Amino acid sequence: MPQAADILSDPEINQAYEDVRSDKSDTTWLVLKYASASSDNLKLAGTGTGAIAEMTESLADDEAAYAYVRIKLGNDEYSERVKFAFVVWAGPHVKVMRKAKMSFQSGQVKQVIRTYAVEVQTGDRRDLDGEAVTLKLRKAMGANCRFSSLLVGRGCVADFWCR
């Protein structure tokens, strides 16, 4: 198997990663795709300044890709935080061999995309819905009373803490 330095040799990848992480950049996401159907090398396929929905539009059902997304969370304007999600996308029509390689290669990608709160491995666009990813990030942050109205009366511990 190729080394991480080999499959991630595109110099634009690291710069895009730093842009997504930077508070000084408007870039909120990046997508890495394979250079071709038979290649293990990744290339920067796109970046953007919109929400996760914009990033999701760049993912095809027959493609394998990796994405990194910056999301602002907060219960109010005073508690806003920035969190990051790492997405491993294997569309529903991706070949079995590519999916198998991705299980190994995602570890190599994580040598470059190192800092994130949640990882979403999926081939279903519904898992990349803005609310679904935000909920995963909130759960990863710990206490979350914003969604208590969904839980109250269902025997959840949040009933006690979030009243």
Tab-separated table of C-alpha atoms in Angstrom:
chain	number	residue	atom	x	y	z
A	1	MET	CA	0.000	0.000	0.000
A	2	PRO	CA	1.201	3.523	-0.727
A	3	GLN	CA	2.245	5.746	2.170
A	4	ALA	CA	0.183	8.755	3.293
A	5	ALA	CA	2.754	11.095	1.755
A	6	ASP	CA	2.214	9.368	-1.591
A	7	ILE	CA	-1.580	9.391	-1.752
A	8	LEU	CA	-1.784	12.926	-0.330
A	9	SER	CA	1.008	14.498	-2.383
A	10	ASP	CA	-1.174	17.321	-3.766
A	11	PRO	CA	0.265	20.448	-2.038
A	12	GLU	CA	-3.147	22.136	-2.176
A	13	ILE	CA	-4.577	19.607	0.314
A	14	ASN	CA	-2.636	20.860	3.332
A	15	GLN	CA	-3.296	24.504	2.447
A	16	ALA	CA	-7.043	23.836	2.128
A	17	TYR	CA	-7.019	22.045	5.500
A	18	GLU	CA	-5.329	25.048	7.128
A	19	ASP	CA	-7.849	27.396	5.474
A	20	VAL	CA	-10.821	25.454	6.868
A	21	ARG	CA	-9.247	25.537	10.346
A	22	SER	CA	-8.356	29.235	10.239
A	23	ASP	CA	-10.633	31.839	11.812
A	24	LYS	CA	-9.237	34.298	9.269
A	25	SER	CA	-10.445	32.321	6.238
A	26	ASP	CA	-13.988	32.135	4.865
A	27	THR	CA	-13.399	28.544	3.710
A	28	THR	CA	-15.696	26.184	5.647
A	29	TRP	CA	-15.160	22.859	3.892
A	30	LEU	CA	-12.937	20.822	1.622
A	31	VAL	CA	-13.454	17.622	-0.359
A	32	LEU	CA	-10.756	15.140	-1.368
A	33	LYS	CA	-11.438	12.668	-4.172
A	34	TYR	CA	-9.423	9.979	-5.905
A	35	ALA	CA	-7.524	11.187	-8.973
A	36	SER	CA	-9.146	8.428	-11.078
A	37	ALA	CA	-11.149	5.227	-10.662
A	38	SER	CA	-7.953	3.151	-10.581
A	39	SER	CA	-5.745	5.560	-8.617
A	40	ASP	CA	-5.111	5.576	-4.878
A	41	ASN	CA	-3.883	9.182	-5.023
A	42	LEU	CA	-6.137	11.866	-3.625
A	43	LYS	CA	-6.588	15.348	-5.014
A	44	LEU	CA	-8.311	18.430	-3.704
A	45	ALA	CA	-11.649	18.304	-5.504
A	46	GLY	CA	-13.144	21.436	-4.026
A	47	THR	CA	-13.514	23.932	-1.227
A	48	GLY	CA	-16.340	26.225	-0.299
A	49	THR	CA	-17.653	28.873	2.030
A	50	GLY	CA	-21.172	27.539	2.528
A	51	ALA	CA	-22.772	25.103	4.913
A	52	ILE	CA	-22.495	21.320	4.930
A	53	ALA	CA	-25.332	21.140	2.369
A	54	GLU	CA	-23.091	22.906	-0.156
A	55	MET	CA	-20.310	20.384	0.485
A	56	THR	CA	-22.714	17.453	0.160
A	57	GLU	CA	-23.718	18.622	-3.336
A	58	SER	CA	-20.168	17.892	-4.522
A	59	LEU	CA	-20.406	14.189	-3.541
A	60	ALA	CA	-21.559	11.745	-6.227
A	61	ASP	CA	-23.245	8.386	-5.651
A	62	ASP	CA	-20.505	6.555	-7.574
A	63	GLU	CA	-17.580	8.290	-5.846
A	64	ALA	CA	-15.481	7.772	-2.763
A	65	ALA	CA	-14.365	10.947	-1.033
A	66	TYR	CA	-13.189	12.487	2.203
A	67	ALA	CA	-14.442	15.820	3.473
A	68	TYR	CA	-13.652	18.209	6.289
A	69	VAL	CA	-16.278	20.667	7.489
A	70	ARG	CA	-16.215	23.643	9.860
A	71	ILE	CA	-19.469	24.150	11.782
A	72	LYS	CA	-20.359	26.906	14.256
A	73	LEU	CA	-22.411	25.796	17.242
A	74	GLY	CA	-23.852	27.644	20.169
A	75	ASN	CA	-26.853	27.862	22.408
A	76	ASP	CA	-26.769	31.656	22.088
A	77	GLU	CA	-24.508	34.378	20.694
A	78	TYR	CA	-22.276	34.241	23.782
A	79	SER	CA	-21.497	30.537	23.681
A	80	GLU	CA	-20.645	30.071	20.012
A	81	ARG	CA	-17.949	27.494	19.288
A	82	VAL	CA	-16.369	26.141	16.150
A	83	LYS	CA	-16.256	22.366	15.711
A	84	PHE	CA	-15.028	20.195	12.866
A	85	ALA	CA	-16.396	17.043	11.271
A	86	PHE	CA	-14.437	14.539	9.188
A	87	VAL	CA	-16.540	12.754	6.572
A	88	VAL	CA	-15.680	9.458	4.894
A	89	TRP	CA	-18.033	9.201	1.916
A	90	ALA	CA	-18.550	5.988	-0.055
A	91	GLY	CA	-21.540	6.567	-2.295
A	92	PRO	CA	-24.080	3.776	-2.736
A	93	HIS	CA	-22.627	2.841	-6.148
A	94	VAL	CA	-18.946	2.727	-5.126
A	95	LYS	CA	-17.222	-0.548	-5.991
A	96	VAL	CA	-16.493	-3.016	-3.201
A	97	MET	CA	-12.722	-2.920	-3.755
A	98	ARG	CA	-12.637	0.879	-3.392
A	99	LYS	CA	-14.632	0.630	-0.147
A	100	ALA	CA	-12.169	-1.957	1.162
A	101	LYS	CA	-9.199	0.280	0.335
A	102	MET	CA	-10.893	3.224	2.019
A	103	SER	CA	-10.913	1.430	5.349
A	104	PHE	CA	-7.116	1.487	5.280
A	105	GLN	CA	-6.620	4.778	3.471
A	106	SER	CA	-8.873	6.772	5.791
A	107	GLY	CA	-6.177	6.261	8.435
A	108	GLN	CA	-3.667	7.823	6.077
A	109	VAL	CA	-5.973	10.769	5.395
A	110	LYS	CA	-6.248	11.290	9.157
A	111	GLN	CA	-2.502	11.939	9.235
A	112	VAL	CA	-3.257	15.186	7.403
A	113	ILE	CA	-6.789	15.921	8.628
A	114	ARG	CA	-5.962	15.507	12.283
A	115	THR	CA	-8.336	17.647	14.315
A	116	TYR	CA	-12.069	16.973	14.374
A	117	ALA	CA	-14.800	16.376	16.940
A	118	VAL	CA	-16.760	13.715	15.048
A	119	GLU	CA	-16.232	11.336	12.159
A	120	VAL	CA	-19.136	10.496	9.878
A	121	GLN	CA	-18.687	7.377	7.728
A	122	THR	CA	-21.570	7.111	5.311
A	123	GLY	CA	-22.924	6.529	1.846
A	124	ASP	CA	-26.309	8.034	2.707
A	125	ARG	CA	-26.876	11.755	2.181
A	126	ARG	CA	-29.353	11.843	5.072
A	127	ASP	CA	-26.419	11.268	7.440
A	128	LEU	CA	-24.911	14.510	6.121
A	129	ASP	CA	-27.984	16.615	6.782
A	130	GLY	CA	-26.934	19.766	8.647
A	131	GLU	CA	-29.113	18.965	11.649
A	132	ALA	CA	-27.886	15.355	11.866
A	133	VAL	CA	-24.220	16.394	11.890
A	134	THR	CA	-24.912	19.250	14.307
A	135	LEU	CA	-26.602	16.826	16.698
A	136	LYS	CA	-23.556	14.513	16.554
A	137	LEU	CA	-21.279	17.466	17.291
A	138	ARG	CA	-23.443	18.597	20.208
A	139	LYS	CA	-23.393	15.103	21.676
A	140	ALA	CA	-19.609	15.043	21.339
A	141	MET	CA	-19.422	18.362	23.220
A	142	GLY	CA	-21.118	16.903	26.298
A	143	ALA	CA	-24.095	18.510	28.043
A	144	ASN	CA	-26.665	19.709	25.578
A	145	CYS	CA	-29.836	21.289	26.837
A	146	ARG	CA	-30.823	22.800	23.512
A	147	PHE	CA	-32.416	19.550	22.387
A	148	SER	CA	-34.052	18.837	25.745
A	149	SER	CA	-37.516	19.488	24.311
A	150	LEU	CA	-37.008	16.413	22.145
A	151	LEU	CA	-36.121	14.300	25.157
A	152	VAL	CA	-38.393	15.531	27.960
A	153	GLY	CA	-40.932	12.930	28.993
A	154	ARG	CA	-39.084	10.050	27.368
A	155	GLY	CA	-37.247	8.887	30.464
A	156	CYS	CA	-34.036	10.671	29.528
A	157	VAL	CA	-31.602	11.924	32.141
A	158	ALA	CA	-31.872	15.255	30.323
A	159	ASP	CA	-35.377	15.600	31.804
A	160	PHE	CA	-33.773	16.330	35.155
A	161	TRP	CA	-30.787	18.414	34.063
A	162	CYS	CA	-32.404	20.525	31.372
A	163	ARG	CA	-35.529	21.798	33.114
